Amino acid sequence: MVEYVSPTHVERGAGTIEADPVRGLLHDLREPLAAILLLSTSAAGDVQERLGHIREQATWLAELVASSLEGAAGDDPLVVDAVAVAREVAGRARMTTTASIDVEVAGDGLVLARPVALARALGCVVDNAVRAAGPTGHVLIWVGDDDDGVHLRVLDDGPGLGHVVHRTSIGLATTRAMVAACEGAFRLGPRPDGGASADIALRRGTHVLAS
C-alpha cells in the first residue's frame, strides 16, 4: 500500500529534509535554458520549428518562475493528465541529450496534482535518469495505474544507485518536496537487472471528474 506524503514535510528514511526553494528553482531552470541555447545556436532543422520549441521552453520557464513567486496559491490542485505531463517532460529532456527517452502508457493517467509541481518532480527524476544512463543509454517513463493509484515510473539502464556522481541531492530533494505538494508518494530504488527505478504515486483524478 502506498503511503501518501503530507505537503508539510518530506521524509528521507527516518529523517526530515528541507528543500531549498531557490536552489531547487535554479536546478530546474538549467535544462530549459540549455535547450534554448542549443536551439538558438543550431543551424539544423526548420527555423519555424526551432522557434516553436524555443517558445515552448520560454513558456515553461515563465510557469516555473511564476509558480515559485506565487507559492502554492499559484499552482492549485487540479485533475491533471499525467500522460501529457510525461510526454512534455520527455520532449524537453530529449533536446539536451542523445540518450533515448521513451514514454509508455497503461491507463488514462488522470491524477489529482499541482500541475507545475508534478512537472518539476518528474523533470528532476528524468534529469537524474538521463545523467545516469549516459549519452548512449535508455530512459523509460511509464505511466499506469494499480490499486494504489496512478504511478509515473522512470527507469534507467545506468550503473545503479551510488555509482553516479550527477544523481544530485538537490534534484531528489526538489522531487520529494514537489511530490509532497501533490500529496503523493516518492520511492527510489535499484532495478534487479541494473540501473535505478523512481516511482511517483498519485491519487486518481477520475473521481473528481465524476462528481
Short mmCIF file of C-alpha atoms in Angstrom, two decimals:
data_model
loop_
_atom_site.label_atom_id
_atom_site.label_comp_id
_atom_site.label_asym_id
_atom_site.label_seq_id
_atom_site.Cartn_x
_atom_site.Cartn_y
_atom_site.Cartn_z
CA MET A 1 0.00 0.00 0.00
CA VAL A 2 1.40 3.42 -0.94
CA GLU A 3 1.68 5.87 1.93
CA TYR A 4 0.95 9.34 0.62
CA VAL A 5 3.04 12.22 1.92
CA SER A 6 1.87 15.34 3.72
CA PRO A 7 2.95 18.56 1.96
CA THR A 8 4.22 19.98 5.26
CA HIS A 9 7.35 17.82 5.33
CA VAL A 10 9.38 15.42 3.23
CA GLU A 11 10.74 12.18 4.61
CA ARG A 12 14.07 10.56 3.74
CA GLY A 13 14.43 7.38 5.73
CA ALA A 14 13.85 8.26 9.37
CA GLY A 15 14.70 11.94 8.99
CA THR A 16 13.11 15.04 7.55
CA ILE A 17 14.73 17.11 4.81
CA GLU A 18 14.07 20.70 3.87
CA ALA A 19 14.05 21.58 0.18
CA ASP A 20 15.70 24.95 -0.54
CA PRO A 21 13.19 26.60 -2.92
CA VAL A 22 15.77 28.93 -4.50
CA ARG A 23 18.35 26.20 -5.18
CA GLY A 24 15.58 23.91 -6.34
CA LEU A 25 14.30 26.51 -8.80
CA LEU A 26 17.81 27.19 -10.15
CA HIS A 27 18.30 23.44 -10.57
CA ASP A 28 15.08 23.19 -12.60
CA LEU A 29 15.92 26.22 -14.76
CA ARG A 30 19.08 24.61 -16.16
CA GLU A 31 17.50 22.22 -18.65
CA PRO A 32 15.11 24.66 -20.41
CA LEU A 33 17.84 27.31 -20.54
CA ALA A 34 20.27 24.80 -22.06
CA ALA A 35 17.61 23.78 -24.60
CA ILE A 36 17.00 27.41 -25.58
CA LEU A 37 20.75 27.99 -26.06
CA LEU A 38 21.07 24.86 -28.21
CA LEU A 39 18.03 25.73 -30.30
CA SER A 40 19.11 29.34 -30.81
CA THR A 41 22.63 28.43 -31.98
CA SER A 42 21.77 25.40 -34.12
CA ALA A 43 21.55 25.69 -37.87
CA ALA A 44 19.87 22.30 -38.28
CA GLY A 45 16.17 21.83 -38.97
CA ASP A 46 13.38 24.22 -39.83
CA VAL A 47 13.69 27.73 -38.40
CA GLN A 48 10.00 27.99 -37.52
CA GLU A 49 10.11 24.62 -35.78
CA ARG A 50 13.10 25.74 -33.70
CA LEU A 51 11.30 28.98 -32.81
CA GLY A 52 8.28 26.94 -31.74
CA HIS A 53 10.44 24.83 -29.43
CA ILE A 54 12.06 27.98 -28.03
CA ARG A 55 8.60 29.40 -27.27
CA GLU A 56 7.67 26.16 -25.50
CA GLN A 57 10.80 26.32 -23.34
CA ALA A 58 10.28 30.02 -22.59
CA THR A 59 6.66 29.34 -21.59
CA TRP A 60 7.80 26.59 -19.22
CA LEU A 61 10.41 28.94 -17.72
CA ALA A 62 7.69 31.54 -17.12
CA GLU A 63 5.47 28.95 -15.43
CA LEU A 64 8.34 27.82 -13.19
CA VAL A 65 9.15 31.36 -12.09
CA ALA A 66 5.50 32.34 -11.60
CA SER A 67 4.84 29.22 -9.52
CA SER A 68 7.86 29.93 -7.33
CA LEU A 69 6.90 33.57 -6.80
CA GLU A 70 3.26 32.84 -6.07
CA GLY A 71 3.83 29.74 -3.96
CA ALA A 72 1.20 27.00 -3.70
CA ALA A 73 -1.56 29.55 -4.42
CA GLY A 74 -0.25 29.83 -7.98
CA ASP A 75 -0.33 26.08 -8.59
CA ASP A 76 -3.66 24.78 -7.30
CA PRO A 77 -4.51 21.05 -7.24
CA LEU A 78 -6.34 20.04 -10.41
CA VAL A 79 -7.20 16.94 -12.38
CA VAL A 80 -4.03 16.60 -14.43
CA ASP A 81 -3.29 14.41 -17.44
CA ALA A 82 -0.10 12.71 -16.24
CA VAL A 83 0.44 11.20 -19.69
CA ALA A 84 0.59 14.67 -21.24
CA VAL A 85 2.98 15.80 -18.48
CA ALA A 86 5.21 12.78 -19.11
CA ARG A 87 5.34 13.47 -22.84
CA GLU A 88 6.12 17.16 -22.29
CA VAL A 89 8.90 16.33 -19.82
CA ALA A 90 10.33 13.74 -22.21
CA GLY A 91 10.24 16.27 -25.05
CA ARG A 92 12.16 18.84 -23.03
CA ALA A 93 14.73 16.28 -21.91
CA ARG A 94 15.34 14.99 -25.45
CA MET A 95 16.53 18.45 -26.52
CA THR A 96 19.61 18.28 -24.31
CA THR A 97 20.67 14.62 -24.52
CA THR A 98 21.47 11.90 -27.04
CA ALA A 99 20.09 9.20 -24.70
CA SER A 100 16.83 7.64 -25.86
CA ILE A 101 13.74 8.57 -23.83
CA ASP A 102 10.51 6.66 -24.34
CA VAL A 103 7.05 7.03 -22.81
CA GLU A 104 4.78 4.03 -22.25
CA VAL A 105 1.16 4.33 -21.11
CA ALA A 106 -1.20 1.87 -19.41
CA GLY A 107 -4.38 3.67 -18.35
CA ASP A 108 -5.85 7.16 -18.67
CA GLY A 109 -3.27 8.79 -16.35
CA LEU A 110 -5.68 11.25 -14.76
CA VAL A 111 -4.38 12.35 -11.35
CA LEU A 112 -5.13 14.95 -8.72
CA ALA A 113 -2.00 17.10 -8.51
CA ARG A 114 -0.48 20.56 -8.76
CA PRO A 115 0.45 20.77 -12.48
CA VAL A 116 3.71 22.69 -12.19
CA ALA A 117 4.84 20.77 -9.10
CA LEU A 118 4.22 17.45 -10.86
CA ALA A 119 6.11 18.55 -13.96
CA ARG A 120 9.03 19.75 -11.81
CA ALA A 121 9.13 16.49 -9.86
CA LEU A 122 9.09 14.32 -12.96
CA GLY A 123 11.59 16.61 -14.69
CA CYS A 124 14.07 16.21 -11.83
CA VAL A 125 13.68 12.42 -11.87
CA VAL A 126 14.13 12.24 -15.64
CA ASP A 127 17.16 14.56 -15.46
CA ASN A 128 18.81 12.24 -12.94
CA ALA A 129 17.90 9.18 -15.01
CA VAL A 130 19.36 10.70 -18.18
CA ARG A 131 22.61 11.55 -16.39
CA ALA A 132 22.78 8.02 -15.01
CA ALA A 133 22.06 6.39 -18.36
CA GLY A 134 24.71 8.42 -20.16
CA PRO A 135 24.73 9.64 -23.78
CA THR A 136 24.04 6.19 -25.25
CA GLY A 137 21.69 4.93 -22.56
CA HIS A 138 17.94 4.50 -22.36
CA VAL A 139 15.30 6.02 -20.09
CA LEU A 140 11.70 4.84 -19.90
CA ILE A 141 8.84 6.87 -18.42
CA TRP A 142 5.95 4.54 -17.63
CA VAL A 143 2.52 5.91 -16.69
CA GLY A 144 -0.04 3.45 -15.39
CA ASP A 145 -2.34 2.63 -12.51
CA ASP A 146 -2.96 -0.09 -9.94
CA ASP A 147 -4.92 -0.47 -6.71
CA ASP A 148 -2.78 2.23 -5.04
CA GLY A 149 -3.42 4.94 -7.62
CA VAL A 150 -1.57 6.26 -10.66
CA HIS A 151 2.19 5.78 -10.96
CA LEU A 152 4.80 7.61 -13.00
CA ARG A 153 7.85 5.36 -13.06
CA VAL A 154 11.20 6.38 -14.51
CA LEU A 155 13.59 3.53 -15.30
CA ASP A 156 17.18 3.94 -16.48
CA ASP A 157 19.87 1.49 -17.55
CA GLY A 158 22.73 3.31 -15.78
CA PRO A 159 25.25 1.75 -13.35
CA GLY A 160 22.80 1.93 -10.43
CA LEU A 161 22.37 3.90 -7.23
CA GLY A 162 25.56 5.03 -5.54
CA HIS A 163 27.58 4.87 -8.75
CA VAL A 164 26.55 8.12 -10.44
CA VAL A 165 28.07 11.40 -9.25
CA HIS A 166 25.44 13.51 -11.01
CA ARG A 167 22.46 11.97 -9.15
CA THR A 168 22.26 15.20 -7.12
CA SER A 169 20.70 15.65 -3.70
CA ILE A 170 19.20 18.97 -4.86
CA GLY A 171 17.20 17.26 -7.59
CA LEU A 172 15.99 14.49 -5.29
CA ALA A 173 15.09 16.94 -2.51
CA THR A 174 13.13 19.02 -5.02
CA THR A 175 11.39 15.90 -6.31
CA ARG A 176 10.34 14.85 -2.82
CA ALA A 177 9.11 18.36 -1.99
CA MET A 178 7.12 18.67 -5.24
CA VAL A 179 5.57 15.21 -4.85
CA ALA A 180 4.65 16.07 -1.26
CA ALA A 181 2.98 19.26 -2.53
CA CYS A 182 0.81 16.97 -4.68
CA GLU A 183 0.17 14.78 -1.61
CA GLY A 184 1.78 11.88 -3.42
CA ALA A 185 4.49 9.38 -2.57
CA PHE A 186 8.01 9.02 -3.97
CA ARG A 187 10.27 5.99 -3.96
CA LEU A 188 13.71 5.45 -5.45
CA GLY A 189 15.46 2.11 -5.62
CA PRO A 190 17.69 -0.22 -7.65
CA ARG A 191 16.44 -2.35 -10.53
CA PRO A 192 17.15 -6.08 -10.38
CA ASP A 193 18.93 -6.00 -13.75
CA GLY A 194 20.87 -2.79 -13.08
CA GLY A 195 20.03 0.89 -13.20
CA ALA A 196 17.50 2.65 -11.00
CA SER A 197 13.73 2.89 -10.69
CA ALA A 198 11.97 6.03 -9.43
CA ASP A 199 8.26 5.94 -8.70
CA ILE A 200 5.86 8.86 -8.20
CA ALA A 201 2.48 7.64 -6.90
CA LEU A 202 -0.53 9.95 -7.02
CA ARG A 203 -4.24 9.76 -6.31
CA ARG A 204 -6.53 9.24 -9.27
CA GLY A 205 -8.35 12.27 -10.63
CA THR A 206 -11.23 10.43 -12.30
CA HIS A 207 -13.45 10.59 -9.20
CA VAL A 208 -13.22 14.40 -9.31
CA LEU A 209 -14.49 14.48 -12.91
CA ALA A 210 -17.37 12.18 -11.99
CA SER A 211 -18.55 14.30 -9.05
#
